[in-house]
Coordinates of C-alpha atoms and ligand atoms in Angstrom, one line a residue:
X1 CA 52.5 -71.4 -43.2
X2 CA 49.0 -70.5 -44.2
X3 CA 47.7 -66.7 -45.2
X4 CA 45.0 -65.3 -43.7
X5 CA 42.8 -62.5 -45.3
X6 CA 40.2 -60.9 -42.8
X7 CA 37.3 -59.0 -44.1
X8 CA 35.8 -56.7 -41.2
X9 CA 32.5 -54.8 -40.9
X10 CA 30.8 -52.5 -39.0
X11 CA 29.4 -55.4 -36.5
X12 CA 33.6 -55.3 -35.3
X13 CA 33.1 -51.9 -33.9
X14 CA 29.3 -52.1 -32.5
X15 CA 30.9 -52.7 -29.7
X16 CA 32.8 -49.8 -29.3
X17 CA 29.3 -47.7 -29.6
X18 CA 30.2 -46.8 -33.4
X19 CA 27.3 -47.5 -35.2
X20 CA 26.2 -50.3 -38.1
X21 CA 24.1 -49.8 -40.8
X22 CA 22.0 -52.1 -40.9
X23 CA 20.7 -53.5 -38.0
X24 CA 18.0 -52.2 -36.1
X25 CA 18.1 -48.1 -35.7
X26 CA 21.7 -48.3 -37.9
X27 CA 22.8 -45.1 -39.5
X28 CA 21.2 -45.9 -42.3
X29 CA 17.6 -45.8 -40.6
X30 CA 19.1 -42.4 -39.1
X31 CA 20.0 -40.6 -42.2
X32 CA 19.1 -41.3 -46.0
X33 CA 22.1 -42.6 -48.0
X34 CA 21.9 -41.0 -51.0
X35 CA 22.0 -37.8 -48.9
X36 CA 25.2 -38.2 -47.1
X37 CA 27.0 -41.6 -49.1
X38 CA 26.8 -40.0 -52.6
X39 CA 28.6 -37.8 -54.7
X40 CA 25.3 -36.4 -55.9
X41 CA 24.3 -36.6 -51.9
X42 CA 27.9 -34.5 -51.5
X43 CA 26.9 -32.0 -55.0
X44 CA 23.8 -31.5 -53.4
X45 CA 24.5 -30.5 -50.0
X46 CA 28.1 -30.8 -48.9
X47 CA 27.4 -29.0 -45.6
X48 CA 24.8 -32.1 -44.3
X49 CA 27.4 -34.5 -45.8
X50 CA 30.5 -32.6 -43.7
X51 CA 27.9 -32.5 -40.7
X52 CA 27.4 -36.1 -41.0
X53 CA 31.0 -36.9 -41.0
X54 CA 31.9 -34.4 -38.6
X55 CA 29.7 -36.4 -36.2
X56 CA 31.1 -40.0 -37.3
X57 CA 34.8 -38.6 -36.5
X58 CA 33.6 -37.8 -33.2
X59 CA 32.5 -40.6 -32.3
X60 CA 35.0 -42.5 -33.7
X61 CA 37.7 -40.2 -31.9
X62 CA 35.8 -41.7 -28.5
X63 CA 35.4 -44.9 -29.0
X64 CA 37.7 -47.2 -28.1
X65 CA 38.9 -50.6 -29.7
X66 CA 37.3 -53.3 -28.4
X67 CA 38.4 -57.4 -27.5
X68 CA 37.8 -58.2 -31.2
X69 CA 40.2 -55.6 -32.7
X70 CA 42.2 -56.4 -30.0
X71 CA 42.1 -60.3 -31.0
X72 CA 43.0 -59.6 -34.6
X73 CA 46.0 -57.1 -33.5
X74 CA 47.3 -60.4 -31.8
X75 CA 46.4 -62.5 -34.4
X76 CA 49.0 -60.6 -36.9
X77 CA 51.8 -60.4 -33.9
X78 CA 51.5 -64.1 -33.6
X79 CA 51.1 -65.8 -36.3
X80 CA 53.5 -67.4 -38.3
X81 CA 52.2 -67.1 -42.0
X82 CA 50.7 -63.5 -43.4
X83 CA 47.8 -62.0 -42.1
X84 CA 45.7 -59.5 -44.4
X85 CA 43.4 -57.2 -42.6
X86 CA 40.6 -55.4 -45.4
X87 CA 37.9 -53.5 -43.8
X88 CA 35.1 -51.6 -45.2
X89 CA 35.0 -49.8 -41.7
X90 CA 36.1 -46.2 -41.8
X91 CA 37.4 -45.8 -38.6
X92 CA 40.4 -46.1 -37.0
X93 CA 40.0 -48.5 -34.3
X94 CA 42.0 -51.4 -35.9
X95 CA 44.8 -49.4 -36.0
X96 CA 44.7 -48.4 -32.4
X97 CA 44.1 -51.6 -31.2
X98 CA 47.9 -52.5 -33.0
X99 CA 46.5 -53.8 -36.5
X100 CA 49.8 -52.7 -38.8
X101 CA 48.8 -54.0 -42.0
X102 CA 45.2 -52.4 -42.7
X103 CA 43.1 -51.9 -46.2
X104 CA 40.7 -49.5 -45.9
X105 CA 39.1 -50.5 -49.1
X106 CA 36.2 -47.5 -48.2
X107 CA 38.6 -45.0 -47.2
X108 CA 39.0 -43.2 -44.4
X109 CA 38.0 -40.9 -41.2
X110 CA 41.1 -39.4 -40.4
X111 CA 41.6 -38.6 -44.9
X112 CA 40.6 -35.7 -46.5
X113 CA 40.7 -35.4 -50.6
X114 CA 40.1 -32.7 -52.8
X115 CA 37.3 -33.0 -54.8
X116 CA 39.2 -30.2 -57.4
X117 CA 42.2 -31.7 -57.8
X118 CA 42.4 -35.1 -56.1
X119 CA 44.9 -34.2 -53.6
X120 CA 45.1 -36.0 -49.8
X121 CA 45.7 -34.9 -46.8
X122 CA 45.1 -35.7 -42.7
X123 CA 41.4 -34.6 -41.9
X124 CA 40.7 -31.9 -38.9
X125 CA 38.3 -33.0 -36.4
X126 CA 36.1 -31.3 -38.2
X127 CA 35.9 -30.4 -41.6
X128 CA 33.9 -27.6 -44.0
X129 CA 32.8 -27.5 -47.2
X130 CA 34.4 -24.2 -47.9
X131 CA 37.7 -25.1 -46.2
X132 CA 40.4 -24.8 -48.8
X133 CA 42.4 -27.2 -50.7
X134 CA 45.8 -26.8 -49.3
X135 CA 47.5 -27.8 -52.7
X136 CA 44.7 -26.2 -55.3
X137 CA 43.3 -23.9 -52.9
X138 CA 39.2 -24.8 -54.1
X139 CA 36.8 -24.7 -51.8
X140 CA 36.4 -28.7 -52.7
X141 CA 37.3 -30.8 -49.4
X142 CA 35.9 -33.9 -48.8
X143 CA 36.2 -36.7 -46.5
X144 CA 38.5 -39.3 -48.1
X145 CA 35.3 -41.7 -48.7
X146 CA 34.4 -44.1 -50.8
X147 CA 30.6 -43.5 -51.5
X148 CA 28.2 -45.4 -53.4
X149 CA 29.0 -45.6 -57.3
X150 CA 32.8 -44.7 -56.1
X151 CA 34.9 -47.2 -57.0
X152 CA 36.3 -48.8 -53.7
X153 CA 40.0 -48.4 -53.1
X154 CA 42.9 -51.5 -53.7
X155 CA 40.4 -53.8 -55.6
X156 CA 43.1 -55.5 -57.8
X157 CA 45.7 -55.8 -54.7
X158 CA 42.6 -57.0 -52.7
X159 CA 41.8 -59.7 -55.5
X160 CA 45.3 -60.7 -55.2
X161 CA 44.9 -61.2 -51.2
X162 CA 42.3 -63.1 -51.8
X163 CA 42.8 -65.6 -54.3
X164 CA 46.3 -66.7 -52.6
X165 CA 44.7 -67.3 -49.4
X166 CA 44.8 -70.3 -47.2
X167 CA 41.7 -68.5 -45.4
X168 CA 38.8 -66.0 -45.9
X169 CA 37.3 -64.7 -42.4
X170 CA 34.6 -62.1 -43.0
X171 CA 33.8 -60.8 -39.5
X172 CA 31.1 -58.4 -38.6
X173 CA 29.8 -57.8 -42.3
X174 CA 26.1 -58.2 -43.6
X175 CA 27.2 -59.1 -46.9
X176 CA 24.9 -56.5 -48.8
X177 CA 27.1 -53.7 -50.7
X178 CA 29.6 -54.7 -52.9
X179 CA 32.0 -55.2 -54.1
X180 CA 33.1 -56.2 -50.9
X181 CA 30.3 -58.7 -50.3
X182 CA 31.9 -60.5 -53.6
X183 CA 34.7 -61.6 -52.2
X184 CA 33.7 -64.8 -50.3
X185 CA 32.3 -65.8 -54.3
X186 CA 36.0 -65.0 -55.3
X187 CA 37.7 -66.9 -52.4
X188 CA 35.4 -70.0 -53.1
X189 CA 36.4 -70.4 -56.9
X190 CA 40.1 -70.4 -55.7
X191 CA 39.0 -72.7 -53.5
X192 CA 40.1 -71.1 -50.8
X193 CA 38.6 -72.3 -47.1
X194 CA 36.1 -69.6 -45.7
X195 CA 34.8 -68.7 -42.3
X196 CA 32.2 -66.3 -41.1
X197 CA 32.1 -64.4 -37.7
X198 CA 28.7 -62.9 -37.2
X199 CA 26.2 -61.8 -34.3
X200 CA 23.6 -63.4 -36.5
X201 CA 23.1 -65.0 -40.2
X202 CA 24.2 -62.7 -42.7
X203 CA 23.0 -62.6 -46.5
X204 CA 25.8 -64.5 -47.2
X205 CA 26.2 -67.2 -44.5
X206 CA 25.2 -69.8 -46.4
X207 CA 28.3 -69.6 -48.8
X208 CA 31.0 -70.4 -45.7
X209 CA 33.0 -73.3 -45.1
X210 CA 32.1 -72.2 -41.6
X211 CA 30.2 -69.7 -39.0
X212 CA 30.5 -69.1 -35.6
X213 CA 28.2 -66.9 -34.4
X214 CA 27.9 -64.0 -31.6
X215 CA 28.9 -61.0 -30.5
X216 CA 32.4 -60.4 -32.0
X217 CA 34.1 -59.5 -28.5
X218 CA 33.5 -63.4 -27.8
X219 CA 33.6 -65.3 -30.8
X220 CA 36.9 -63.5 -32.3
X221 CA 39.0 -63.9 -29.5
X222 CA 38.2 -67.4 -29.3
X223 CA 38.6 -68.0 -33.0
X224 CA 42.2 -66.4 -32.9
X225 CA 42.8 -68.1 -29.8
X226 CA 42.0 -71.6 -31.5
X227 CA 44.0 -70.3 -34.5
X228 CA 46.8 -69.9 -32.5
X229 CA 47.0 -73.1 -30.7
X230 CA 47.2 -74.9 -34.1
X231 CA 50.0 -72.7 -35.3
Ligands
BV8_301 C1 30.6 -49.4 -56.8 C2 31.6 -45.7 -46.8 C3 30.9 -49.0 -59.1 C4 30.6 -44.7 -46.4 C5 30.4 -47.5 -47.8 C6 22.0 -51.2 -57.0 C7 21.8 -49.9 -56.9 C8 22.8 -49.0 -56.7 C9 24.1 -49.4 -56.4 C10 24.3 -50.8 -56.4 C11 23.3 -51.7 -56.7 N1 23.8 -52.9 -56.7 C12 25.1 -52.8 -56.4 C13 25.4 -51.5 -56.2 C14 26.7 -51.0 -55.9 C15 26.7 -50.5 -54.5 C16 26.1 -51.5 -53.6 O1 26.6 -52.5 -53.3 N2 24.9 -51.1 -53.1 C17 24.1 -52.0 -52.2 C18 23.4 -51.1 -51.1 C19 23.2 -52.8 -53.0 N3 28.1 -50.5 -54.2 C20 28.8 -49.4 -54.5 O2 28.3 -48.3 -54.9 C21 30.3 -49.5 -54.4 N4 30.9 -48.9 -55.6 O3 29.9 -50.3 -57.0 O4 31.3 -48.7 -57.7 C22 32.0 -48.5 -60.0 C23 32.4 -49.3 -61.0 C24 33.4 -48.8 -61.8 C25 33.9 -47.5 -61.7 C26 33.4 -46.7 -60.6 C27 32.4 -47.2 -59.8 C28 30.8 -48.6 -53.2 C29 30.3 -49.2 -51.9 C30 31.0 -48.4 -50.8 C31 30.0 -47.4 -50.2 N5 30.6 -46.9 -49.0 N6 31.0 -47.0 -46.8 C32 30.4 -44.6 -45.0 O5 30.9 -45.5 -44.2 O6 29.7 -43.7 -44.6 S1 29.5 -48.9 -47.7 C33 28.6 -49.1 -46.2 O7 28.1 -50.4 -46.2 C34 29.4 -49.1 -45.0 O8 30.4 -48.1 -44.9 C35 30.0 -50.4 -44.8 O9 31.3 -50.3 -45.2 C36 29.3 -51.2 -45.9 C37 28.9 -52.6 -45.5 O10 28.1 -52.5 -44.3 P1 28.5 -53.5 -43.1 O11 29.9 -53.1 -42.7 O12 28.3 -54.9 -43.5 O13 27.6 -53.0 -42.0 P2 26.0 -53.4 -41.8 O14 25.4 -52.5 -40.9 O15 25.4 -53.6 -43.2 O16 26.0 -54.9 -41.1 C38 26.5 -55.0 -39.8 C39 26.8 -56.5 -39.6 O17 27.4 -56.6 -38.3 C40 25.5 -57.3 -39.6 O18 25.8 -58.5 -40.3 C41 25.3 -57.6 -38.1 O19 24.7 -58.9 -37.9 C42 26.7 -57.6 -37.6 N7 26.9 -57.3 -36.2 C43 26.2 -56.3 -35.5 N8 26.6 -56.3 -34.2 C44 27.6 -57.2 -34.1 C45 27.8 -57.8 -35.3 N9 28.7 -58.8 -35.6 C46 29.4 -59.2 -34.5 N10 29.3 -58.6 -33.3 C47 28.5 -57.6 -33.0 N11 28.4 -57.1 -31.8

């Protein structure tokens, strides 16, 4: 039976009130990148970075999954062939919507690493630059996050996803950072079918098999639901 691989975005939990990036007064309008999604960002001023996380955590502790998650959770239960979930999203809503099999290919909310000595561990609510490693003891905890010119995490597992898929859904995603945005290239040289889920045209909507388009909470649930009735 056929493999599905499931690329989310942040457009899966707009509608649990976590922010996006991109659109219209997204985080990224709110606060300057290279100040808080950096290592140099982090070198510079690991308090506004911490701060900055602190307040992401919180909100994702209070948000709720919504229909889409929801739709994807069943999506894994039901079907008959594999289902891959990657997400770039760093919050933990796919998980507590019943999602088992998650990639967080940008790490993390609920991670903390050592920037010292590389060590992981569950992040507090809130964390502190000068809270200490509890294996190295340095005053050098970050959030487990992937930030620009990090290296995402899983990239040759996610490559192997991909390129054995029946199926390529990239939900919620505006197709601008990579690597992630390269994997609907990689899934059409394996000639692998593609889909795209989207409130509106993405940078990359033109290189889908398919689109439907609208808020996720309607057009993922139906999607899965048609999915479901071919299985
Ligand atoms: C790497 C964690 C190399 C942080 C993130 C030029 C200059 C500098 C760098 C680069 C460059 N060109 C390429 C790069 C590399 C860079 C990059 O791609 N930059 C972009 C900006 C050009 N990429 C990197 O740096 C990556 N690393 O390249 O490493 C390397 C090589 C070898 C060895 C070592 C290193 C790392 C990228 C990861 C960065 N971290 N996240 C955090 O979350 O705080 S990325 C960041 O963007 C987000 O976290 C998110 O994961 C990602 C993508 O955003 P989206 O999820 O797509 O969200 P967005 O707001 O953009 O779009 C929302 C979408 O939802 C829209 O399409 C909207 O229509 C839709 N939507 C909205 N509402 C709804 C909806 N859809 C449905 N329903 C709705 N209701």
């Amino acid at each position: 039976m056929r493999k599905i691989v499931i690329l989310t975005g942040a457009g899966i939990s707009a509608e649990s009130g976590l922010g996006t990036f991109r659109d219209a007064g997204g985080l990224w309008s709110q606060y300057d990148l290279e100040e808080v999604a950096t290592p140099d960002g982090f070198a510079r001023n690991p308090t506004l970075v911490h701060d900055f996380y602190n307040a992401r955590r919180a909100n994702a502790l209070n948000a709720s999954p919504n229909a889409a998650h929801a739709a994807l959770a069943r999506l894994e239960r039901d079907w008959p062939g594999e289902v891959v979930l990657i997400t770039q999203n760093i919050d933990d809503l796919h998980e507590r919507a019943g999602q088992r099999r998650v990639i967080h290919m940008h790490g993390e909310l609920t991670g903390a690493l050592c920037a010292e000595c590389g060590a992981h561990w569950q992040a507090p609510p809130e964390m502190h630059a000068d809270d200490p490693c509890p294996e190295c003891g340095a005053a050098a905890t970050r959030p487990d996050i992937v930030w620009f010119g990090e290296m995402p995490y899983d990239m040759d597992l996610i490559e192997k996803h991909i390129v054995s898929a029946d199926l390529f859904a990239a939900i919620g995603t505006s197709g601008q950072v990579f690597p992630a945005a390269g994997f609907v290239m990689q899934a059409n040289a394996a000639g692998v079918e593609t889909v795209e889920l989207n409130l509106e045209p993405s940078e990359l909507s033109g290189m889908f098999d398919a689109r439907h388009e609208g808020p996720a909470t309607d057009v993922v649930p139906t999607w899965v639901s048609h999915l479901l009735g071919t299985a």
